[in-house]
Short mmCIF file of C-alpha atoms in Angstrom, two decimals:
data_model
loop_
_atom_site.label_atom_id
_atom_site.label_comp_id
_atom_site.label_asym_id
_atom_site.label_seq_id
_atom_site.Cartn_x
_atom_site.Cartn_y
_atom_site.Cartn_z
CA UNK A 1001 0.09 -0.04 -0.22
CA UNK A 1002 0.93 3.48 -0.85
CA UNK A 1003 0.40 6.61 1.66
CA UNK A 1004 0.12 10.19 1.04
CA UNK A 1005 -0.37 12.76 3.47
CA UNK A 1006 -0.77 16.77 2.59
CA UNK A 1007 -0.81 19.70 4.64
CA UNK A 1008 -1.58 22.82 2.43
CA UNK A 1009 -1.70 26.48 3.88
CA UNK A 1010 -2.65 29.69 1.89
CA UNK A 1011 -2.76 33.71 2.63
CA UNK A 1012 -4.16 35.42 -0.22
CA UNK A 1013 -4.22 39.84 0.13
CA UNK A 1014 -6.14 41.38 -2.92
CA UNK A 1015 -6.83 44.57 -4.15
CA UNK A 1016 -9.36 45.32 -6.98
CA UNK A 1017 -11.48 48.30 -7.99
CA UNK A 1018 -13.62 47.79 -4.63
CA UNK A 1019 -10.33 48.11 -2.56
CA UNK A 1020 -7.85 45.94 -0.51
CA UNK A 1021 -9.36 42.96 0.72
CA UNK A 1022 -7.69 39.95 2.93
CA UNK A 1023 -9.28 36.25 2.03
CA UNK A 1024 -9.36 34.29 5.00
CA UNK A 1025 -6.44 31.65 5.67
CA UNK A 1026 -6.84 28.14 4.01
CA UNK A 1027 -5.59 25.11 5.96
CA UNK A 1028 -6.09 22.32 4.32
CA UNK A 1029 -5.11 18.61 5.64
CA UNK A 1030 -5.63 15.47 4.75
CA UNK A 1031 -4.46 11.64 3.57
CA UNK A 1032 -4.55 9.11 0.54
CA UNK A 1033 -4.34 5.66 0.71
CA UNK A 1034 -3.38 3.70 -2.92
CA UNK A 1035 -3.89 0.02 -3.01
CA UNK A 1036 -2.59 -2.02 -6.27
CA UNK A 1037 -5.06 -3.59 -7.99
CA UNK A 1038 -4.67 -5.40 -11.92
CA UNK A 1039 -5.58 -2.11 -13.45
CA UNK A 1040 -3.10 0.03 -11.62
CA UNK A 1041 -3.48 1.74 -8.34
CA UNK A 1042 -6.85 2.69 -6.29
CA UNK A 1043 -6.89 5.29 -4.01
CA UNK A 1044 -9.30 6.53 -1.11
CA UNK A 1045 -8.97 9.83 0.60
CA UNK A 1046 -9.99 11.63 4.16
CA UNK A 1047 -9.59 14.83 5.01
CA UNK A 1048 -8.74 16.14 8.69
CA UNK A 1049 -10.90 18.63 10.35
CA UNK A 1050 -10.71 20.69 13.48
CA UNK A 1051 -7.82 20.23 15.75
CA UNK A 1052 -7.83 16.82 16.36
CA UNK A 1053 -7.36 13.75 14.01
CA UNK A 1054 -8.35 10.19 14.52
CA UNK A 1055 -5.41 8.23 15.78
CA UNK A 1056 -4.72 4.61 14.54
CA UNK A 1057 -5.73 5.39 10.99
CA UNK A 1058 -2.16 5.26 9.46
CA UNK A 1059 0.53 3.05 10.20
CA UNK A 1060 2.18 3.35 13.36
CA UNK A 1061 5.76 3.84 12.20
CA UNK A 1062 4.08 6.68 9.73
CA UNK A 1063 1.82 8.00 12.44
CA UNK A 1064 4.45 9.89 14.15
CA UNK A 1065 5.97 11.30 10.85
CA UNK A 1066 2.87 12.51 9.76
CA UNK A 1067 1.75 14.18 13.17
CA UNK A 1068 3.27 17.75 12.35
CA UNK A 1069 1.46 17.75 8.94
CA UNK A 1070 -2.21 16.77 10.50
CA UNK A 1071 -2.21 18.40 13.67
CA UNK A 1072 -4.12 22.23 13.23
CA UNK A 1073 -1.06 24.65 14.40
CA UNK A 1074 -0.77 27.24 11.21
CA UNK A 1075 2.58 28.00 10.39
CA UNK A 1076 2.29 31.03 7.78
CA UNK A 1077 2.42 34.35 9.99
CA UNK A 1078 -0.97 35.57 10.84
CA UNK A 1079 -0.25 39.33 10.57
CA UNK A 1080 -1.63 40.97 7.44
CA UNK A 1081 -0.66 44.35 8.16
CA UNK A 1082 2.82 44.05 6.37
CA UNK A 1083 1.20 42.37 3.02
CA UNK A 1084 -1.43 45.03 2.97
CA UNK A 1085 1.03 47.80 3.35
CA UNK A 1086 2.80 46.22 0.48
CA UNK A 1087 -0.22 46.10 -1.77
CA UNK A 1088 -0.98 49.85 -0.92
CA UNK A 1089 2.20 50.95 -1.57
CA UNK A 1090 2.03 49.32 -5.17
CA UNK A 1091 -1.08 50.91 -5.58
CA UNK A 1092 0.03 54.37 -4.60
CA UNK A 1093 2.86 53.84 -6.95
CA UNK A 1094 0.64 53.06 -10.18
CA UNK A 1095 -1.26 56.00 -9.32
CA UNK A 1096 1.17 58.35 -9.26
CA UNK A 1097 2.30 57.11 -12.35
CA UNK A 1098 -1.06 57.87 -13.81
CA UNK A 1099 -2.48 54.62 -14.04
CA UNK A 1100 -6.38 54.40 -14.18
CA UNK A 1101 -6.18 51.57 -11.62
CA UNK A 1102 -4.10 48.64 -10.21
CA UNK A 1103 -5.35 45.08 -9.51
CA UNK A 1104 -2.92 43.00 -6.80
CA UNK A 1105 -2.84 39.38 -5.85
CA UNK A 1106 -0.62 38.65 -3.16
CA UNK A 1107 -0.40 35.05 -2.18
CA UNK A 1108 1.69 32.83 0.20
CA UNK A 1109 1.59 28.92 -0.07
CA UNK A 1110 3.12 26.27 2.49
CA UNK A 1111 2.87 22.77 1.22
CA UNK A 1112 4.25 20.03 3.23
CA UNK A 1113 4.08 16.42 1.75
CA UNK A 1114 4.76 12.56 3.06
CA UNK A 1115 4.46 10.09 0.74
CA UNK A 1116 5.58 6.62 1.45
CA UNK A 1117 5.45 2.72 -0.13
CA UNK A 1118 6.90 -0.43 0.44
CA UNK A 1119 10.40 0.94 -1.32
CA UNK A 1120 10.66 4.11 -0.03
CA UNK A 1121 9.38 6.90 2.51
CA UNK A 1122 9.72 10.63 1.49
CA UNK A 1123 9.04 14.40 3.11
CA UNK A 1124 9.09 17.32 1.35
CA UNK A 1125 8.35 21.27 1.73
CA UNK A 1126 7.60 23.57 -0.55
CA UNK A 1127 7.03 27.35 0.24
CA UNK A 1128 6.25 30.25 -2.14
CA UNK A 1129 4.86 33.84 -2.49
CA UNK A 1130 3.54 35.30 -5.68
CA UNK A 1131 2.52 38.61 -6.45
CA UNK A 1132 0.10 39.33 -9.73
CA UNK A 1133 -0.65 43.10 -10.62
CA UNK A 1134 -2.58 44.35 -13.61
CA UNK A 1135 -2.07 48.00 -14.55
CA UNK A 1136 -5.05 49.98 -16.71
CA UNK A 1137 -4.58 52.79 -18.37
CA UNK A 1138 -7.17 55.05 -20.22
CA UNK A 1139 -6.41 55.45 -23.67
CA UNK A 1140 -8.63 57.91 -24.58
CA UNK A 1141 -10.06 55.50 -27.21
CA UNK A 1142 -10.14 52.52 -24.51
CA UNK A 1143 -8.80 50.87 -21.48
CA UNK A 1144 -5.43 49.46 -21.97
CA UNK A 1145 -3.86 46.59 -19.36
CA UNK A 1146 -0.47 44.69 -18.81
CA UNK A 1147 0.04 42.04 -16.57
CA UNK A 1148 3.27 41.25 -14.86
CA UNK A 1149 4.21 38.66 -11.66
CA UNK A 1150 7.10 38.39 -9.49
CA UNK A 1151 7.38 34.83 -6.93
CA UNK A 1152 10.11 34.53 -3.87
CA UNK A 1153 10.90 31.27 -2.08
CA UNK A 1154 8.89 32.65 0.96
CA UNK A 1155 7.13 35.78 2.09
CA UNK A 1156 10.12 37.38 3.83
CA UNK A 1157 11.80 38.07 0.30
CA UNK A 1158 9.19 40.51 -1.01
CA UNK A 1159 9.72 43.68 1.49
CA UNK A 1160 13.17 43.85 0.11
CA UNK A 1161 11.98 43.63 -3.09
CA UNK A 1162 9.71 46.53 -2.68
CA UNK A 1163 11.58 48.89 -4.79
CA UNK A 1164 12.20 46.39 -7.45
CA UNK A 1165 8.52 46.20 -7.53
CA UNK A 1166 7.50 49.90 -7.47
CA UNK A 1167 9.98 50.21 -10.49
CA UNK A 1168 8.17 47.20 -12.22
CA UNK A 1169 4.64 48.71 -11.45
CA UNK A 1170 6.24 52.31 -13.15
CA UNK A 1171 7.63 50.08 -15.76
CA UNK A 1172 4.01 48.74 -16.89
CA UNK A 1173 2.26 52.04 -16.33
CA UNK A 1174 5.06 53.98 -18.62
CA UNK A 1175 4.75 51.47 -21.51
CA UNK A 1176 0.91 51.69 -21.50
CA UNK A 1177 1.20 55.17 -21.97
CA UNK A 1178 3.94 54.90 -24.29
CA UNK A 1179 2.42 52.41 -26.67
CA UNK A 1180 -0.72 53.59 -27.12
CA UNK A 1181 -3.44 53.73 -28.48
CA UNK A 1182 -3.26 50.23 -29.89
CA UNK A 1183 -3.01 49.36 -33.49
CA UNK A 1184 -5.54 46.66 -34.96
CA UNK A 1185 -3.34 43.18 -34.62
CA UNK A 1186 -2.30 42.08 -38.03
CA UNK A 1187 -3.29 39.34 -40.12
CA UNK A 1188 -1.36 36.80 -42.19
CA UNK A 1189 2.07 35.03 -41.67
CA UNK A 1190 4.74 37.07 -39.85
CA UNK A 1191 8.06 36.98 -38.20
CA UNK A 1192 7.25 36.37 -34.41
CA UNK A 1193 9.72 37.06 -31.37
CA UNK A 1194 9.23 35.87 -28.33
CA UNK A 1195 11.00 37.86 -25.69
CA UNK A 1196 12.82 36.72 -22.79
CA UNK A 1197 10.73 35.74 -19.45
CA UNK A 1198 7.74 36.51 -20.93
CA UNK A 1199 4.39 34.73 -20.74
CA UNK A 1200 4.68 33.53 -24.18
CA UNK A 1201 6.65 30.85 -22.78
CA UNK A 1202 3.31 28.94 -22.42
CA UNK A 1203 3.39 28.07 -25.87
CA UNK A 1204 6.45 25.37 -25.32
CA UNK A 1205 4.42 24.07 -22.15
CA UNK A 1206 1.62 23.68 -24.22
CA UNK A 1207 3.30 22.79 -27.44
CA UNK A 1208 6.02 20.79 -26.07
CA UNK A 1209 5.42 19.90 -22.50
CA UNK A 1210 1.80 18.30 -22.68
CA UNK A 1211 2.40 15.94 -25.54
CA UNK A 1212 5.47 14.14 -23.66
CA UNK A 1213 3.72 13.99 -20.37
CA UNK A 1214 3.76 9.63 -19.74
CA UNK A 1215 0.44 9.12 -19.90
CA UNK A 1216 0.04 10.45 -23.19
CA UNK A 1217 3.59 8.84 -24.56
CA UNK A 1218 2.42 5.43 -23.35
CA UNK A 1219 -1.05 5.62 -25.10
CA UNK A 1220 1.13 6.92 -28.24
CA UNK A 1221 -1.59 9.96 -27.96
CA UNK A 1222 0.66 12.95 -29.68
CA UNK A 1223 2.20 14.32 -32.27
CA UNK A 1224 5.62 14.17 -30.59
CA UNK A 1225 4.80 10.88 -28.75
CA UNK A 1226 5.18 8.90 -32.59
CA UNK A 1227 8.34 11.19 -32.93
CA UNK A 1228 10.93 10.36 -29.98
CA UNK A 1229 14.53 10.49 -31.41
CA UNK A 1230 13.51 11.98 -34.38
CA UNK A 1231 14.32 15.35 -35.30
CA UNK A 1232 11.90 18.29 -35.23
CA UNK A 1233 13.58 21.56 -35.09
CA UNK A 1234 17.20 23.25 -35.49
CA UNK A 1235 19.91 22.34 -33.53
CA UNK A 1236 19.75 25.70 -31.43
CA UNK A 1237 16.48 24.47 -29.44
CA UNK A 1238 16.68 22.52 -26.45
CA UNK A 1239 13.51 22.63 -24.24
CA UNK A 1240 13.85 21.07 -20.92
CA UNK A 1241 11.44 20.49 -17.81
CA UNK A 1242 13.19 21.00 -14.96
CA UNK A 1243 11.29 20.86 -11.11
CA UNK A 1244 14.34 21.74 -9.02
CA UNK A 1245 14.72 25.25 -11.01
CA UNK A 1246 11.33 27.76 -10.85
CA UNK A 1247 13.95 30.42 -9.67
CA UNK A 1248 13.80 29.16 -6.46
CA UNK A 1249 10.18 29.67 -5.88
CA UNK A 1250 8.57 26.47 -7.21
CA UNK A 1251 10.92 23.84 -6.81
CA UNK A 1252 10.51 20.70 -5.17
CA UNK A 1253 12.93 17.64 -4.32
CA UNK A 1254 10.64 14.57 -4.69
CA UNK A 1255 7.46 14.34 -6.44
CA UNK A 1256 4.34 13.27 -4.99
CA UNK A 1257 5.04 9.57 -5.23
CA UNK A 1258 8.53 10.33 -3.34
CA UNK A 1259 10.72 10.06 -6.50
CA UNK A 1260 13.30 12.31 -7.01
CA UNK A 1261 12.73 15.30 -9.23
CA UNK A 1262 15.04 15.44 -11.96
CA UNK A 1263 14.93 17.92 -15.07
CA UNK A 1264 14.26 15.88 -18.19
CA UNK A 1265 15.00 17.31 -21.50
CA UNK A 1266 11.82 17.19 -23.90
CA UNK A 1267 13.80 18.45 -27.04
CA UNK A 1268 17.56 17.91 -26.93
CA UNK A 1269 19.28 20.10 -29.71
CA UNK A 1270 16.19 19.59 -32.31
CA UNK A 1271 15.47 15.82 -31.31
CA UNK A 1272 12.45 14.74 -29.68
CA UNK A 1273 14.40 12.99 -26.20
CA UNK A 1274 12.27 12.22 -23.42
CA UNK A 1275 9.14 12.08 -21.42
CA UNK A 1276 7.92 13.29 -18.08
CA UNK A 1277 7.13 10.04 -16.03
CA UNK A 1278 5.20 9.43 -13.18
CA UNK A 1279 5.60 5.37 -11.48
CA UNK A 1280 2.35 4.31 -13.56
CA UNK A 1281 3.55 5.60 -17.14
CA UNK A 1282 7.38 4.87 -16.40
CA UNK A 1283 6.35 1.22 -15.71
CA UNK A 1284 4.19 1.15 -19.33
CA UNK A 1285 7.18 2.55 -21.29
CA UNK A 1286 9.88 0.02 -19.51
CA UNK A 1287 11.56 3.44 -17.93
CA UNK A 1288 12.68 4.72 -14.50
CA UNK A 1289 10.05 7.17 -12.84
CA UNK A 1290 11.54 11.15 -13.10
CA UNK A 1291 10.32 13.01 -10.85
CA UNK A 1292 7.07 14.21 -12.15
CA UNK A 1293 4.26 12.56 -10.67
CA UNK A 1294 2.02 15.51 -8.89
CA UNK A 1295 -1.54 15.89 -7.06
CA UNK A 1296 -3.44 18.51 -7.44
CA UNK A 1297 -4.12 17.77 -3.90
CA UNK A 1298 -4.32 14.50 -1.71
CA UNK A 1299 -8.06 14.08 -3.10
CA UNK A 1300 -6.34 13.44 -6.55
CA UNK A 1301 -4.06 10.28 -7.79
CA UNK A 1302 -0.43 11.85 -9.30
CA UNK A 1303 -0.49 12.40 -12.75
CA UNK A 1304 3.01 12.99 -15.12
CA UNK A 1305 2.96 16.64 -15.71
CA UNK A 1306 5.04 19.78 -15.97
CA UNK A 1307 6.96 21.88 -13.17
CA UNK A 1308 8.96 24.53 -14.76
CA UNK A 1309 9.68 24.19 -18.65
CA UNK A 1310 12.32 25.91 -20.12
CA UNK A 1311 14.05 26.74 -23.37
CA UNK A 1312 17.82 26.99 -23.06
CA UNK A 1313 19.83 29.44 -23.62
CA UNK A 1314 22.05 29.04 -26.85
CA UNK A 1315 23.51 32.71 -28.74
CA UNK A 1316 22.77 36.35 -29.34
CA UNK A 1317 19.92 38.68 -27.53
CA UNK A 1318 16.50 40.24 -28.13
CA UNK A 1319 17.92 43.36 -30.05
CA UNK A 1320 19.96 41.62 -32.30
CA UNK A 1321 17.22 39.16 -33.19
CA UNK A 1322 14.85 41.53 -33.77
CA UNK A 1323 17.23 43.92 -35.86
CA UNK A 1324 16.40 42.58 -39.17
CA UNK A 1325 13.08 41.82 -39.07
CA UNK A 1326 11.07 44.98 -41.13
CA UNK A 1327 7.81 44.05 -39.73
CA UNK A 1328 6.80 41.48 -37.19
CA UNK A 1329 5.16 40.92 -33.86
CA UNK A 1330 6.78 40.67 -30.29
CA UNK A 1331 4.45 38.66 -28.47
CA UNK A 1332 4.71 38.86 -24.77
CA UNK A 1333 1.89 37.45 -23.64
CA UNK A 1334 0.12 34.72 -24.96
CA UNK A 1335 -3.10 32.36 -23.12
CA UNK A 1336 -4.11 28.58 -24.49
CA UNK A 1337 -6.77 28.56 -27.04
CA UNK A 1338 -6.71 25.19 -28.39
CA UNK A 1339 -3.99 22.54 -28.29
CA UNK A 1340 -4.72 19.28 -30.39
CA UNK A 1341 -1.97 16.47 -29.08
CA UNK A 1342 -2.68 14.21 -31.91
CA UNK A 1343 -2.15 16.62 -34.70
CA UNK A 1344 0.06 19.28 -33.06
CA UNK A 1345 -2.57 22.11 -34.10
CA UNK A 1346 -2.71 24.99 -31.63
CA UNK A 1347 -3.88 28.54 -31.48
CA UNK A 1348 -3.59 30.95 -28.49
CA UNK A 1349 -4.92 33.99 -27.54
CA UNK A 1350 -2.56 37.06 -28.07
CA UNK A 1351 -3.05 39.04 -25.17
CA UNK A 1352 -0.03 41.42 -25.43
CA UNK A 1353 2.50 41.80 -28.37
CA UNK A 1354 3.95 44.87 -30.07
CA UNK A 1355 4.45 45.63 -33.63
CA UNK A 1356 8.26 45.04 -34.77
CA UNK A 1357 8.86 47.97 -37.50
CA UNK A 1358 12.40 48.33 -38.95
CA UNK A 1359 14.20 46.13 -36.29
CA UNK A 1360 12.51 48.08 -33.25
CA UNK A 1361 9.43 47.96 -30.78
CA UNK A 1362 6.06 49.67 -32.06
CA UNK A 1363 2.67 50.47 -30.93
CA UNK A 1364 0.73 47.67 -29.03
CA UNK A 1365 -1.49 45.87 -31.26
CA UNK A 1366 -4.91 44.73 -30.37
CA UNK A 1367 -6.19 41.27 -29.29
CA UNK A 1368 -5.70 38.67 -32.02
CA UNK A 1369 -4.88 34.96 -32.20
CA UNK A 1370 -1.99 32.90 -32.92
CA UNK A 1371 -2.17 29.41 -34.64
CA UNK A 1372 -0.31 26.72 -36.16
CA UNK A 1373 1.03 23.34 -36.20
CA UNK A 1374 3.55 22.41 -33.47
CA UNK A 1375 5.74 20.73 -35.94
CA UNK A 1376 5.50 23.55 -38.39
CA UNK A 1377 5.90 26.10 -35.67
CA UNK A 1378 9.24 24.40 -34.19
CA UNK A 1379 11.13 23.95 -37.32
CA UNK A 1380 10.12 27.17 -38.17
CA UNK A 1381 12.48 28.22 -35.10
CA UNK A 1382 15.23 30.34 -36.41
CA UNK A 1383 17.00 31.16 -33.59
CA UNK A 1384 17.06 30.88 -29.70
CA UNK A 1385 19.18 33.58 -27.38
CA UNK A 1386 21.55 33.35 -24.70
CA UNK A 1387 19.28 36.21 -22.81
CA UNK A 1388 17.40 33.66 -20.81
CA UNK A 1389 14.88 34.59 -18.04
CA UNK A 1390 12.05 32.61 -15.59
CA UNK A 1391 8.32 33.62 -14.94
CA UNK A 1392 6.23 32.36 -12.53
CA UNK A 1393 3.12 31.67 -14.16
CA UNK A 1394 0.81 31.81 -11.14
CA UNK A 1395 -2.56 31.24 -12.74
CA UNK A 1396 -1.54 27.10 -12.80
CA UNK A 1397 -2.16 24.52 -15.31
CA UNK A 1398 -5.13 21.82 -15.60
CA UNK A 1399 -5.20 18.43 -16.94
CA UNK A 1400 -8.01 16.43 -17.41
CA UNK A 1401 -10.15 17.05 -14.17
CA UNK A 1402 -7.41 17.86 -11.42
CA UNK A 1403 -7.27 20.75 -11.87
CA UNK A 1404 -4.65 23.59 -11.66
CA UNK A 1405 -0.87 23.27 -10.08
CA UNK A 1406 1.43 25.71 -9.93
CA UNK A 1407 3.89 26.02 -12.80
CA UNK A 1408 6.59 28.17 -14.38
CA UNK A 1409 8.46 28.84 -17.34
CA UNK A 1410 11.86 30.55 -18.79
CA UNK A 1411 13.09 31.32 -22.10
CA UNK A 1412 15.63 33.43 -23.64
CA UNK A 1413 14.31 35.36 -26.87
CA UNK A 1414 13.43 32.64 -29.65
CA UNK A 1415 12.49 34.26 -32.82
CA UNK A 1416 10.30 32.24 -35.58
CA UNK A 1417 11.00 33.12 -38.99
CA UNK A 1418 6.85 33.17 -39.45
CA UNK A 1419 3.92 32.46 -38.12
CA UNK A 1420 -0.19 32.79 -38.63
CA UNK A 1421 -1.16 35.56 -36.66
CA UNK A 1422 -4.77 37.45 -36.90
CA UNK A 1423 -7.42 39.85 -35.24
CA UNK A 1424 -9.97 38.49 -32.91
CA UNK A 1425 -13.05 38.22 -34.79
#
């Protein structure tokens, strides 16, 4: 039998148009038990409510180690004045810079887990604090907005980062002012550039990561699963998923099955390399688990899932890689719209982008759609820079009916010869 014990605490402070708000702290504790059956593992779970939990449910040798996770004393600080003061300071900074409004989400998460099976027993602790800000600016022809995020290994780091955060907010407002009013999104096949550490990094999460999750590969259910070992891009492209990275804010040492979290190269110098594996998919593929068995909570079984998906640095930088583009798009923020794992066909909403005119970024463009096929798009990458940055993607990634897990991206400048774009209809 396999046991999984989890304790999760979450605190949140928000600022919206109605003002600041403190969300009541969340403390969720519980365990799940997995039994091996012919078709795999069958899991049952139970939450722990209140200050007391019933002793004797867990094996005696496990109960002592589980007690700190299941006892009710909170571990996150209960003081809300400091995070509220930080949020108010950023809102005042945005207003002073000329923003119409600033939305803020400040969240701190403390997660502790214990995994035990007949072969091993592991404990892991994950903690992070994250900040989302969205600035709004009245252009006279409508309201434009920009979204950015930051993350730290814990909440104590956020106050030291205040000058950097104020500069971030001021820069967002300045960019909104200087690049407005927006011009319509162009239509057609254009050179596309992703800048370092941008939210356009979700492209590789969707187009390379999900198609190489172990359960998908085991059933041959994606366009990349059928091409292991084959070249799909130039040798300048290497894409990895590394749970131990994530800027120190999201990394973990052990996955939710107690296996060591290992970096996995999805595409190595242009060739499809290796899948992301939990125990079940590893067995199906005759491989060893590589630490990507993740759970949304103790209420869910583990699945092979991504953590920190990054494009590895190569050579060059943003300014140089844009220099010879007479007309294209600098795409800073994408949101997934549709991803067909079997065919590789994709489409993304273009949330934030700027024109490239004569090698320089210009006006922001209106909403649009980026579409194409994974094989064509990967083959169209003709340059990857050395100017890598990371992005913590706070909204999380969903899979099947298992809900969101926090993920992050990292990338240098990435240039595509051409991708298809069109304005939102």
